[in-house]
């Protein structure tokens, strides 16, 4: 799951890292009172906003209002923002790059750094990045290496603290990526987090019942596989969603989509998924395969019932539910005469039979 910049920065701020002051703005909100210059930033779950016009430095209220309107309407790589972040602008001296990633081959947590960060970071040769293992680090020496590499000798102490905190944030939040680009070195010689990209491991949701991020609501986990497919799928967890698609294909039926409703799925988000599915012209069956942990079967059941009542052309449903609050879900569905299958296999046998 990808966090939005303001969500990631809030985590960093709480951990004590130097993050500029910011306010988050939703459509219809009044113009905030901010100090100028300020930066207006689109909160879409994708990078490259700067180049796409989604980041603007503004000098006064008129410019602020103008860019808020413009950026709210600006689509970037298929995403339009549900929120903007207005941040105190920094006077940039240098833009550096810092990230923590998992090197799966070496089975290590690794710090990557580059002296030329910013929007053109991809232009840097992959082999030019400085790579330091953080698996068993000595933070003072890591920081010394970094401060030499960045040519910021008087920042070694701060860098040591920063890297240590970042590693903690990375581990404590089950992150798979934590990227600060740019790490801004200001004209007043301070290091500040200019941008932060953070991805969390969905498989760790069970450890974080408090996780509630916008990414859950943006439906990034819905992928069309075949526009003319005849079976739509709804599952939770990327693994189960993939195996559901595979099982549909294995019985000789064309799957229309892949959908992982995610761990934090609720009635509204599941209903939103059904609305997308009814857009497919050829879909005659929806296979719902839920193994509930964090997701609760009763929430899914409520969404199913709501979809049945509100979407007149909803295709036939083939539902297999298991896990948290199954009994409640079963009672709810039975009251509506909605049938349940005990396994994905029996559900697919029924699909096969009824579609042919
Ligand atoms: P991205 O393009 O999606 O990675 O968005 P960023 O948040 O990294 O912003 C892109 C670029 O906007 C940065 O590399 C900076 O050059 C510029 N930028 C961002 N924040 C500030 C700021 O506070 N002051 C100034 N002058 N430029 C900024
Ligand atoms: Mn960036």
mmCIF file of C-alpha atoms and ligand atoms in Angstrom:
data_model
loop_
_atom_site.group_PDB
_atom_site.id
_atom_site.type_symbol
_atom_site.label_atom_id
_atom_site.label_comp_id
_atom_site.label_asym_id
_atom_site.label_seq_id
_atom_site.Cartn_x
_atom_site.Cartn_y
_atom_site.Cartn_z
ATOM 1 C CA UNK A 1 0.000 0.000 0.000
ATOM 2 C CA UNK A 2 1.319 3.389 -1.046
ATOM 3 C CA UNK A 3 0.880 6.257 1.356
ATOM 4 C CA UNK A 4 0.199 9.763 0.226
ATOM 5 C CA UNK A 5 2.976 12.267 0.855
ATOM 6 C CA UNK A 6 1.176 13.972 3.745
ATOM 7 C CA UNK A 7 0.500 10.614 5.431
ATOM 8 C CA UNK A 8 4.127 9.554 5.112
ATOM 9 C CA UNK A 9 5.378 12.931 6.305
ATOM 10 C CA UNK A 10 3.077 12.795 9.313
ATOM 11 C CA UNK A 11 4.731 9.524 10.330
ATOM 12 C CA UNK A 12 8.169 11.088 9.910
ATOM 13 C CA UNK A 13 7.148 14.226 11.780
ATOM 14 C CA UNK A 14 5.914 12.188 14.715
ATOM 15 C CA UNK A 15 9.206 10.312 14.740
ATOM 16 C CA UNK A 16 10.976 13.642 15.167
ATOM 17 C CA UNK A 17 12.371 14.103 11.668
ATOM 18 C CA UNK A 18 12.633 17.595 10.164
ATOM 19 C CA UNK A 19 9.493 18.006 8.071
ATOM 20 C CA UNK A 20 8.213 21.437 6.970
ATOM 21 C CA UNK A 21 4.949 22.710 8.426
ATOM 22 C CA UNK A 22 1.948 21.819 6.321
ATOM 23 C CA UNK A 23 -1.825 21.849 6.076
ATOM 24 C CA UNK A 24 -3.958 19.376 4.156
ATOM 25 C CA UNK A 25 -6.728 20.776 2.026
ATOM 26 C CA UNK A 26 -9.885 19.011 0.772
ATOM 27 C CA UNK A 27 -12.175 20.202 -2.017
ATOM 28 C CA UNK A 28 -14.423 22.980 -0.750
ATOM 29 C CA UNK A 29 -12.196 23.901 2.196
ATOM 30 C CA UNK A 30 -11.640 27.582 2.832
ATOM 31 C CA UNK A 31 -8.339 29.112 1.736
ATOM 32 C CA UNK A 32 -5.891 28.360 4.539
ATOM 33 C CA UNK A 33 -3.791 30.977 6.241
ATOM 34 C CA UNK A 34 -0.184 30.206 5.398
ATOM 35 C CA UNK A 35 3.143 31.941 5.295
ATOM 36 C CA UNK A 36 4.558 32.827 1.895
ATOM 37 C CA UNK A 37 6.286 31.561 -0.092
ATOM 38 C CA UNK A 38 4.352 28.305 0.140
ATOM 39 C CA UNK A 39 4.251 25.150 -1.971
ATOM 40 C CA UNK A 40 1.007 23.612 -3.229
ATOM 41 C CA UNK A 41 1.371 19.865 -3.796
ATOM 42 C CA UNK A 42 -1.030 17.393 -5.350
ATOM 43 C CA UNK A 43 -1.615 14.374 -3.087
ATOM 44 C CA UNK A 44 -1.773 11.584 -5.635
ATOM 45 C CA UNK A 45 -0.262 8.153 -4.957
ATOM 46 C CA UNK A 46 2.345 8.475 -7.687
ATOM 47 C CA UNK A 47 5.685 10.201 -8.245
ATOM 48 C CA UNK A 48 6.600 12.640 -10.982
ATOM 49 C CA UNK A 49 4.195 15.290 -9.755
ATOM 50 C CA UNK A 50 6.758 18.041 -10.166
ATOM 51 C CA UNK A 51 7.229 17.382 -13.874
ATOM 52 C CA UNK A 52 3.478 16.986 -14.382
ATOM 53 C CA UNK A 53 2.704 20.409 -12.900
ATOM 54 C CA UNK A 54 1.424 19.045 -9.604
ATOM 55 C CA UNK A 55 3.824 21.074 -7.445
ATOM 56 C CA UNK A 56 3.800 24.876 -7.431
ATOM 57 C CA UNK A 57 5.595 27.486 -5.382
ATOM 58 C CA UNK A 58 3.268 30.444 -4.691
ATOM 59 C CA UNK A 59 4.097 33.934 -3.401
ATOM 60 C CA UNK A 60 0.741 35.340 -2.337
ATOM 61 C CA UNK A 61 -2.936 34.541 -1.706
ATOM 62 C CA UNK A 62 -4.025 35.122 -5.280
ATOM 63 C CA UNK A 63 -1.467 32.637 -6.595
ATOM 64 C CA UNK A 64 -2.340 30.215 -3.829
ATOM 65 C CA UNK A 65 -6.046 30.232 -4.750
ATOM 66 C CA UNK A 66 -5.271 29.938 -8.442
ATOM 67 C CA UNK A 67 -2.942 26.952 -8.064
ATOM 68 C CA UNK A 68 -5.244 25.185 -5.605
ATOM 69 C CA UNK A 69 -7.999 25.233 -8.233
ATOM 70 C CA UNK A 70 -5.644 24.206 -11.001
ATOM 71 C CA UNK A 71 -4.004 21.325 -9.132
ATOM 72 C CA UNK A 72 -7.276 19.924 -7.781
ATOM 73 C CA UNK A 73 -8.386 19.547 -11.416
ATOM 74 C CA UNK A 74 -5.051 18.241 -12.688
ATOM 75 C CA UNK A 75 -4.924 14.550 -13.551
ATOM 76 C CA UNK A 76 -1.509 12.956 -13.083
ATOM 77 C CA UNK A 77 -0.932 9.530 -14.621
ATOM 78 C CA UNK A 78 -4.589 8.595 -14.147
ATOM 79 C CA UNK A 79 -4.998 10.057 -10.660
ATOM 80 C CA UNK A 80 -6.781 13.242 -9.654
ATOM 81 C CA UNK A 81 -6.141 14.317 -6.060
ATOM 82 C CA UNK A 82 -8.676 14.101 -3.235
ATOM 83 C CA UNK A 83 -6.451 16.371 -1.196
ATOM 84 C CA UNK A 84 -3.671 18.912 -1.562
ATOM 85 C CA UNK A 85 -0.864 19.733 0.798
ATOM 86 C CA UNK A 86 0.159 23.344 1.357
ATOM 87 C CA UNK A 87 3.599 23.501 2.815
ATOM 88 C CA UNK A 88 5.942 26.201 3.909
ATOM 89 C CA UNK A 89 8.359 26.603 0.973
ATOM 90 C CA UNK A 90 12.009 25.967 1.544
ATOM 91 C CA UNK A 91 14.858 27.898 0.043
ATOM 92 C CA UNK A 92 16.722 25.151 -1.688
ATOM 93 C CA UNK A 93 20.480 25.061 -1.824
ATOM 94 C CA UNK A 94 20.815 21.399 -2.812
ATOM 95 C CA UNK A 95 18.477 18.478 -3.455
ATOM 96 C CA UNK A 96 19.786 15.168 -2.137
ATOM 97 C CA UNK A 97 18.375 11.655 -2.336
ATOM 98 C CA UNK A 98 17.978 9.154 0.493
ATOM 99 C CA UNK A 99 15.977 5.948 0.623
ATOM 100 C CA UNK A 100 15.644 2.739 2.541
ATOM 101 C CA UNK A 101 14.721 -0.358 0.595
ATOM 102 C CA UNK A 102 14.768 -4.105 1.044
ATOM 103 C CA UNK A 103 17.380 -5.878 -1.004
ATOM 104 C CA UNK A 104 15.609 -9.203 -1.354
ATOM 105 C CA UNK A 105 18.578 -10.903 -2.984
ATOM 106 C CA UNK A 106 20.971 -10.008 -0.195
ATOM 107 C CA UNK A 107 18.153 -10.222 2.385
ATOM 108 C CA UNK A 108 19.189 -6.873 3.780
ATOM 109 C CA UNK A 109 17.716 -3.518 4.607
ATOM 110 C CA UNK A 110 19.719 -1.044 2.598
ATOM 111 C CA UNK A 111 20.250 2.703 2.595
ATOM 112 C CA UNK A 112 20.588 4.267 -0.845
ATOM 113 C CA UNK A 113 21.882 7.785 -1.290
ATOM 114 C CA UNK A 114 22.646 10.145 -4.116
ATOM 115 C CA UNK A 115 24.100 13.616 -4.107
ATOM 116 C CA UNK A 116 21.847 14.638 -6.998
ATOM 117 C CA UNK A 117 18.252 14.171 -5.894
ATOM 118 C CA UNK A 118 15.156 15.898 -7.176
ATOM 119 C CA UNK A 119 12.909 15.326 -10.136
ATOM 120 C CA UNK A 120 15.654 14.025 -12.397
ATOM 121 C CA UNK A 121 16.836 11.314 -10.053
ATOM 122 C CA UNK A 122 16.103 8.576 -12.597
ATOM 123 C CA UNK A 123 18.749 10.120 -14.819
ATOM 124 C CA UNK A 124 21.356 9.035 -12.293
ATOM 125 C CA UNK A 125 23.026 5.785 -13.107
ATOM 126 C CA UNK A 126 21.803 2.998 -10.839
ATOM 127 C CA UNK A 127 25.401 2.092 -10.016
ATOM 128 C CA UNK A 128 26.132 5.682 -8.966
ATOM 129 C CA UNK A 129 23.992 5.416 -5.868
ATOM 130 C CA UNK A 130 25.779 4.959 -2.620
ATOM 131 C CA UNK A 131 24.635 1.725 -0.982
ATOM 132 C CA UNK A 132 25.060 0.999 2.708
ATOM 133 C CA UNK A 133 23.655 -2.032 4.443
ATOM 134 C CA UNK A 134 21.527 -1.185 7.466
ATOM 135 C CA UNK A 135 21.127 -4.726 8.661
ATOM 136 C CA UNK A 136 23.653 -4.369 11.433
ATOM 137 C CA UNK A 137 24.697 -0.762 11.206
ATOM 138 C CA UNK A 138 27.077 1.386 13.115
ATOM 139 C CA UNK A 139 25.195 4.627 12.684
ATOM 140 C CA UNK A 140 28.118 6.936 13.359
ATOM 141 C CA UNK A 141 30.173 5.415 10.593
ATOM 142 C CA UNK A 142 27.181 5.305 8.249
ATOM 143 C CA UNK A 143 26.659 9.005 8.899
ATOM 144 C CA UNK A 144 30.310 9.765 8.413
ATOM 145 C CA UNK A 145 30.273 8.047 5.034
ATOM 146 C CA UNK A 146 27.114 9.910 4.100
ATOM 147 C CA UNK A 147 28.268 13.335 5.208
ATOM 148 C CA UNK A 148 31.494 12.890 3.266
ATOM 149 C CA UNK A 149 29.609 11.708 0.208
ATOM 150 C CA UNK A 150 27.139 14.608 0.457
ATOM 151 C CA UNK A 151 30.014 16.936 1.249
ATOM 152 C CA UNK A 152 28.205 18.109 4.384
ATOM 153 C CA UNK A 153 30.808 17.492 7.081
ATOM 154 C CA UNK A 154 28.982 19.555 9.716
ATOM 155 C CA UNK A 155 25.797 17.491 9.277
ATOM 156 C CA UNK A 156 27.272 14.130 10.310
ATOM 157 C CA UNK A 157 25.657 14.132 13.727
ATOM 158 C CA UNK A 158 22.238 15.011 12.358
ATOM 159 C CA UNK A 159 22.563 12.435 9.572
ATOM 160 C CA UNK A 160 23.378 9.728 12.097
ATOM 161 C CA UNK A 161 20.217 10.545 14.003
ATOM 162 C CA UNK A 162 18.201 10.813 10.837
ATOM 163 C CA UNK A 163 19.278 7.468 9.412
ATOM 164 C CA UNK A 164 18.691 5.732 12.728
ATOM 165 C CA UNK A 165 15.198 7.205 13.019
ATOM 166 C CA UNK A 166 14.397 6.357 9.402
ATOM 167 C CA UNK A 167 15.419 2.758 9.932
ATOM 168 C CA UNK A 168 13.180 2.592 13.024
ATOM 169 C CA UNK A 169 10.261 4.071 11.107
ATOM 170 C CA UNK A 170 10.901 1.626 8.282
ATOM 171 C CA UNK A 171 10.942 -1.419 10.541
ATOM 172 C CA UNK A 172 8.182 -0.358 12.951
ATOM 173 C CA UNK A 173 5.788 0.343 10.111
ATOM 174 C CA UNK A 174 6.594 -2.770 8.080
ATOM 175 C CA UNK A 175 7.605 -0.560 5.178
ATOM 176 C CA UNK A 176 8.920 -1.915 1.909
ATOM 177 C CA UNK A 177 10.051 1.494 0.659
ATOM 178 C CA UNK A 178 10.874 4.766 2.352
ATOM 179 C CA UNK A 179 12.214 7.353 -0.055
ATOM 180 C CA UNK A 180 13.099 10.951 0.670
ATOM 181 C CA UNK A 181 13.559 12.769 -2.584
ATOM 182 C CA UNK A 182 14.471 15.476 -2.324
ATOM 183 C CA UNK A 183 16.167 15.641 1.016
ATOM 184 C CA UNK A 184 16.547 19.394 0.895
ATOM 185 C CA UNK A 185 19.625 21.219 2.122
ATOM 186 C CA UNK A 186 18.385 24.748 2.596
ATOM 187 C CA UNK A 187 20.228 28.007 2.103
ATOM 188 C CA UNK A 188 20.138 28.357 5.871
ATOM 189 C CA UNK A 189 22.074 25.073 6.024
ATOM 190 C CA UNK A 190 19.370 22.813 7.361
ATOM 191 C CA UNK A 191 18.339 19.383 6.190
ATOM 192 C CA UNK A 192 14.588 19.045 5.606
ATOM 193 C CA UNK A 193 12.392 16.284 4.212
ATOM 194 C CA UNK A 194 11.175 17.752 0.915
ATOM 195 C CA UNK A 195 9.151 14.779 -0.271
ATOM 196 C CA UNK A 196 8.507 11.335 1.095
ATOM 197 C CA UNK A 197 7.313 8.217 -0.636
ATOM 198 C CA UNK A 198 6.410 5.346 1.636
ATOM 199 C CA UNK A 199 5.043 1.899 0.847
ATOM 200 C CA UNK A 200 3.810 -0.470 3.520
ATOM 201 C CA UNK A 201 3.624 -4.228 3.359
ATOM 202 C CA UNK A 202 -0.058 -5.193 3.069
ATOM 203 C CA UNK A 203 0.776 -8.619 4.453
ATOM 204 C CA UNK A 204 1.589 -6.918 7.764
ATOM 205 C CA UNK A 205 -1.870 -5.368 8.137
ATOM 206 C CA UNK A 206 -2.744 -7.785 10.917
ATOM 207 C CA UNK A 207 -0.036 -6.177 13.044
ATOM 208 C CA UNK A 208 -1.452 -2.690 12.491
ATOM 209 C CA UNK A 209 -5.187 -2.614 13.195
ATOM 210 C CA UNK A 210 -4.851 1.181 13.430
ATOM 211 C CA UNK A 211 -3.707 1.610 9.820
ATOM 212 C CA UNK A 212 -6.103 3.821 8.000
ATOM 213 C CA UNK A 213 -4.742 5.467 4.930
ATOM 214 C CA UNK A 214 -6.297 7.015 1.874
ATOM 215 C CA UNK A 215 -4.726 4.396 -0.358
ATOM 216 C CA UNK A 216 -7.393 1.986 0.895
ATOM 217 C CA UNK A 217 -9.990 4.231 -0.601
ATOM 218 C CA UNK A 218 -8.272 4.970 -3.902
ATOM 219 C CA UNK A 219 -8.814 1.436 -5.212
ATOM 220 C CA UNK A 220 -5.330 1.046 -6.618
ATOM 221 C CA UNK A 221 -5.804 -2.706 -6.376
ATOM 222 C CA UNK A 222 -8.382 -2.991 -9.123
ATOM 223 C CA UNK A 223 -6.948 -4.092 -12.446
ATOM 224 C CA UNK A 224 -8.839 -4.831 -15.629
ATOM 225 C CA UNK A 225 -7.513 -8.022 -17.216
ATOM 226 C CA UNK A 226 -9.999 -8.498 -20.047
ATOM 227 C CA UNK A 227 -12.511 -5.822 -20.981
ATOM 228 C CA UNK A 228 -14.696 -8.604 -22.476
ATOM 229 C CA UNK A 229 -14.190 -11.094 -19.633
ATOM 230 C CA UNK A 230 -17.271 -12.913 -18.342
ATOM 231 C CA UNK A 231 -16.332 -13.564 -14.735
ATOM 232 C CA UNK A 232 -15.452 -10.711 -12.357
ATOM 233 C CA UNK A 233 -13.513 -11.411 -9.177
ATOM 234 C CA UNK A 234 -13.474 -9.895 -5.705
ATOM 235 C CA UNK A 235 -10.971 -11.172 -3.157
ATOM 236 C CA UNK A 236 -8.909 -9.911 -0.261
ATOM 237 C CA UNK A 237 -5.153 -10.047 -0.184
ATOM 238 C CA UNK A 238 -3.044 -9.963 -3.320
ATOM 239 C CA UNK A 239 -2.254 -13.688 -3.125
ATOM 240 C CA UNK A 240 -5.850 -14.807 -2.786
ATOM 241 C CA UNK A 241 -6.929 -12.347 -5.480
ATOM 242 C CA UNK A 242 -4.370 -13.774 -7.893
ATOM 243 C CA UNK A 243 -5.240 -17.378 -7.151
ATOM 244 C CA UNK A 244 -8.940 -16.550 -7.602
ATOM 245 C CA UNK A 245 -8.223 -15.128 -11.062
ATOM 246 C CA UNK A 246 -6.120 -18.211 -11.868
ATOM 247 C CA UNK A 247 -8.861 -20.576 -10.691
ATOM 248 C CA UNK A 248 -11.418 -18.839 -12.911
ATOM 249 C CA UNK A 249 -9.088 -19.143 -15.901
ATOM 250 C CA UNK A 250 -8.302 -22.765 -15.035
ATOM 251 C CA UNK A 251 -11.943 -23.801 -15.441
ATOM 252 C CA UNK A 252 -11.943 -22.224 -18.894
ATOM 253 C CA UNK A 253 -13.666 -18.938 -18.126
ATOM 254 C CA UNK A 254 -12.282 -15.518 -19.001
ATOM 255 C CA UNK A 255 -11.657 -13.349 -15.927
ATOM 256 C CA UNK A 256 -12.507 -9.663 -16.358
ATOM 257 C CA UNK A 257 -10.493 -8.243 -13.507
ATOM 258 C CA UNK A 258 -8.183 -8.627 -10.569
ATOM 259 C CA UNK A 259 -9.357 -7.041 -7.346
ATOM 260 C CA UNK A 260 -7.754 -7.106 -3.941
ATOM 261 C CA UNK A 261 -10.153 -5.241 -1.663
ATOM 262 C CA UNK A 262 -7.348 -4.946 0.898
ATOM 263 C CA UNK A 263 -7.248 -5.522 4.595
ATOM 264 C CA UNK A 264 -9.091 -2.378 5.634
ATOM 265 C CA UNK A 265 -12.046 -2.963 3.293
ATOM 266 C CA UNK A 266 -15.378 -1.715 4.549
ATOM 267 C CA UNK A 267 -18.904 -1.637 3.211
ATOM 268 C CA UNK A 268 -18.321 1.552 1.193
ATOM 269 C CA UNK A 269 -15.111 0.419 -0.476
ATOM 270 C CA UNK A 270 -16.545 -2.985 -1.403
ATOM 271 C CA UNK A 271 -19.653 -1.353 -2.817
ATOM 272 C CA UNK A 272 -17.437 0.956 -4.895
ATOM 273 C CA UNK A 273 -15.785 -2.140 -6.358
ATOM 274 C CA UNK A 274 -19.155 -3.640 -7.352
ATOM 275 C CA UNK A 275 -19.987 -0.395 -9.121
ATOM 276 C CA UNK A 276 -16.909 -0.764 -11.266
ATOM 277 C CA UNK A 277 -17.680 -4.372 -12.023
ATOM 278 C CA UNK A 278 -21.177 -3.658 -13.373
ATOM 279 C CA UNK A 279 -19.500 -1.416 -15.955
ATOM 280 C CA UNK A 280 -18.185 -4.520 -17.733
ATOM 281 C CA UNK A 281 -20.547 -5.411 -20.569
ATOM 282 C CA UNK A 282 -19.918 -9.174 -20.728
ATOM 283 C CA UNK A 283 -19.662 -10.132 -17.096
ATOM 284 C CA UNK A 284 -22.276 -12.748 -16.160
ATOM 285 C CA UNK A 285 -20.867 -13.891 -12.833
ATOM 286 C CA UNK A 286 -19.034 -12.345 -9.901
ATOM 287 C CA UNK A 287 -16.880 -14.677 -7.865
ATOM 288 C CA UNK A 288 -16.305 -13.373 -4.347
ATOM 289 C CA UNK A 289 -13.565 -15.103 -2.427
ATOM 290 C CA UNK A 290 -12.893 -13.687 1.022
ATOM 291 C CA UNK A 291 -10.700 -15.103 3.728
ATOM 292 C CA UNK A 292 -11.335 -12.540 6.424
ATOM 293 C CA UNK A 293 -8.755 -11.522 8.986
ATOM 294 C CA UNK A 294 -8.766 -7.770 9.386
ATOM 295 C CA UNK A 295 -11.542 -7.558 6.844
ATOM 296 C CA UNK A 296 -14.794 -8.601 8.463
ATOM 297 C CA UNK A 297 -17.182 -10.939 6.698
ATOM 298 C CA UNK A 298 -20.199 -8.963 7.941
ATOM 299 C CA UNK A 299 -18.888 -5.768 6.310
ATOM 300 C CA UNK A 300 -18.511 -7.649 3.038
ATOM 301 C CA UNK A 301 -21.990 -9.169 3.448
ATOM 302 C CA UNK A 302 -23.510 -5.725 4.009
ATOM 303 C CA UNK A 303 -21.802 -4.436 0.866
ATOM 304 C CA UNK A 304 -23.122 -7.431 -1.090
ATOM 305 C CA UNK A 305 -26.671 -6.808 0.124
ATOM 306 C CA UNK A 306 -26.395 -3.115 -0.591
ATOM 307 C CA UNK A 307 -25.071 -3.886 -4.095
ATOM 308 C CA UNK A 308 -27.984 -6.291 -4.711
ATOM 309 C CA UNK A 309 -30.482 -3.628 -3.690
ATOM 310 C CA UNK A 310 -28.864 -0.712 -5.478
ATOM 311 C CA UNK A 311 -27.370 -2.083 -8.672
ATOM 312 C CA UNK A 312 -30.214 -3.375 -10.867
ATOM 313 C CA UNK A 313 -27.989 -5.146 -13.394
ATOM 314 C CA UNK A 314 -25.742 -6.879 -10.880
ATOM 315 C CA UNK A 315 -24.600 -10.222 -12.328
ATOM 316 C CA UNK A 316 -25.146 -13.512 -10.505
ATOM 317 C CA UNK A 317 -23.024 -13.817 -7.341
ATOM 318 C CA UNK A 318 -20.933 -16.816 -6.311
ATOM 319 C CA UNK A 319 -19.734 -16.203 -2.788
ATOM 320 C CA UNK A 320 -17.267 -17.978 -0.585
ATOM 321 C CA UNK A 321 -16.618 -16.360 2.784
ATOM 322 C CA UNK A 322 -14.514 -17.529 5.671
ATOM 323 C CA UNK A 323 -13.008 -15.971 8.795
ATOM 324 C CA UNK A 324 -13.796 -13.063 11.102
ATOM 325 C CA UNK A 325 -17.527 -12.617 11.782
ATOM 326 C CA UNK A 326 -18.539 -15.324 9.324
ATOM 327 C CA UNK A 327 -21.601 -16.307 11.361
ATOM 328 C CA UNK A 328 -22.977 -12.768 11.332
ATOM 329 C CA UNK A 329 -22.410 -12.565 7.590
ATOM 330 C CA UNK A 330 -24.116 -15.908 7.018
ATOM 331 C CA UNK A 331 -27.194 -14.799 8.951
ATOM 332 C CA UNK A 332 -27.359 -11.504 7.050
ATOM 333 C CA UNK A 333 -27.043 -13.200 3.661
ATOM 334 C CA UNK A 334 -29.501 -15.978 4.467
ATOM 335 C CA UNK A 335 -32.108 -13.396 5.434
ATOM 336 C CA UNK A 336 -31.774 -12.034 1.893
ATOM 337 C CA UNK A 337 -31.763 -15.507 0.342
ATOM 338 C CA UNK A 338 -28.258 -14.985 -0.981
ATOM 339 C CA UNK A 339 -26.481 -18.306 -1.293
ATOM 340 C CA UNK A 340 -23.021 -19.130 -0.045
ATOM 341 C CA UNK A 341 -20.539 -21.734 -1.231
ATOM 342 C CA UNK A 342 -18.280 -23.623 1.107
ATOM 343 C CA UNK A 343 -15.248 -23.364 -1.153
ATOM 344 C CA UNK A 344 -13.976 -21.596 -4.257
ATOM 345 C CA UNK A 345 -14.050 -24.932 -6.108
ATOM 346 C CA UNK A 346 -17.757 -25.558 -5.499
ATOM 347 C CA UNK A 347 -18.514 -21.951 -6.400
ATOM 348 C CA UNK A 348 -16.692 -22.339 -9.730
ATOM 349 C CA UNK A 349 -18.469 -25.622 -10.474
ATOM 350 C CA UNK A 350 -21.733 -23.717 -10.099
ATOM 351 C CA UNK A 351 -20.516 -20.875 -12.307
ATOM 352 C CA UNK A 352 -19.518 -23.373 -15.014
ATOM 353 C CA UNK A 353 -22.852 -25.134 -14.846
ATOM 354 C CA UNK A 354 -25.030 -22.061 -14.789
ATOM 355 C CA UNK A 355 -23.188 -20.129 -17.488
ATOM 356 C CA UNK A 356 -23.224 -22.920 -20.044
HETATM 357 P P1 LIG B 1 7.593 14.609 -7.108
HETATM 358 O O1 LIG B 1 7.924 15.235 -8.417
HETATM 359 O O2 LIG B 1 6.271 13.884 -7.169
HETATM 360 O O3 LIG B 1 8.678 13.740 -6.588
HETATM 361 O O4 LIG B 1 7.363 15.836 -6.064
HETATM 362 P P2 LIG B 1 8.378 16.549 -5.065
HETATM 363 O O5 LIG B 1 7.682 16.773 -3.795
HETATM 364 O O6 LIG B 1 9.662 15.818 -4.983
HETATM 365 O O7 LIG B 1 8.601 17.963 -5.694
HETATM 366 C C1 LIG B 1 9.215 18.126 -6.961
HETATM 367 C C2 LIG B 1 10.163 19.293 -6.977
HETATM 368 O O8 LIG B 1 9.502 20.492 -6.576
HETATM 369 C C3 LIG B 1 11.312 19.182 -6.012
HETATM 370 O O9 LIG B 1 12.333 18.392 -6.515
HETATM 371 C C4 LIG B 1 11.728 20.625 -5.853
HETATM 372 O O10 LIG B 1 12.590 21.022 -6.882
HETATM 373 C C5 LIG B 1 10.413 21.372 -5.972
HETATM 374 N N1 LIG B 1 9.985 21.710 -4.602
HETATM 375 C C6 LIG B 1 9.322 20.924 -3.719
HETATM 376 N N2 LIG B 1 9.178 21.553 -2.530
HETATM 377 C C7 LIG B 1 9.789 22.752 -2.670
HETATM 378 C C8 LIG B 1 9.997 23.869 -1.799
HETATM 379 O O11 LIG B 1 9.613 23.892 -0.633
HETATM 380 N N3 LIG B 1 10.654 24.938 -2.313
HETATM 381 C C9 LIG B 1 11.081 24.979 -3.587
HETATM 382 N N4 LIG B 1 11.720 26.072 -4.028
HETATM 383 N N5 LIG B 1 10.924 23.945 -4.429
HETATM 384 C C10 LIG B 1 10.282 22.861 -3.989
HETATM 385 MN MN1 LIG B 2 9.920 13.661 -5.032
#
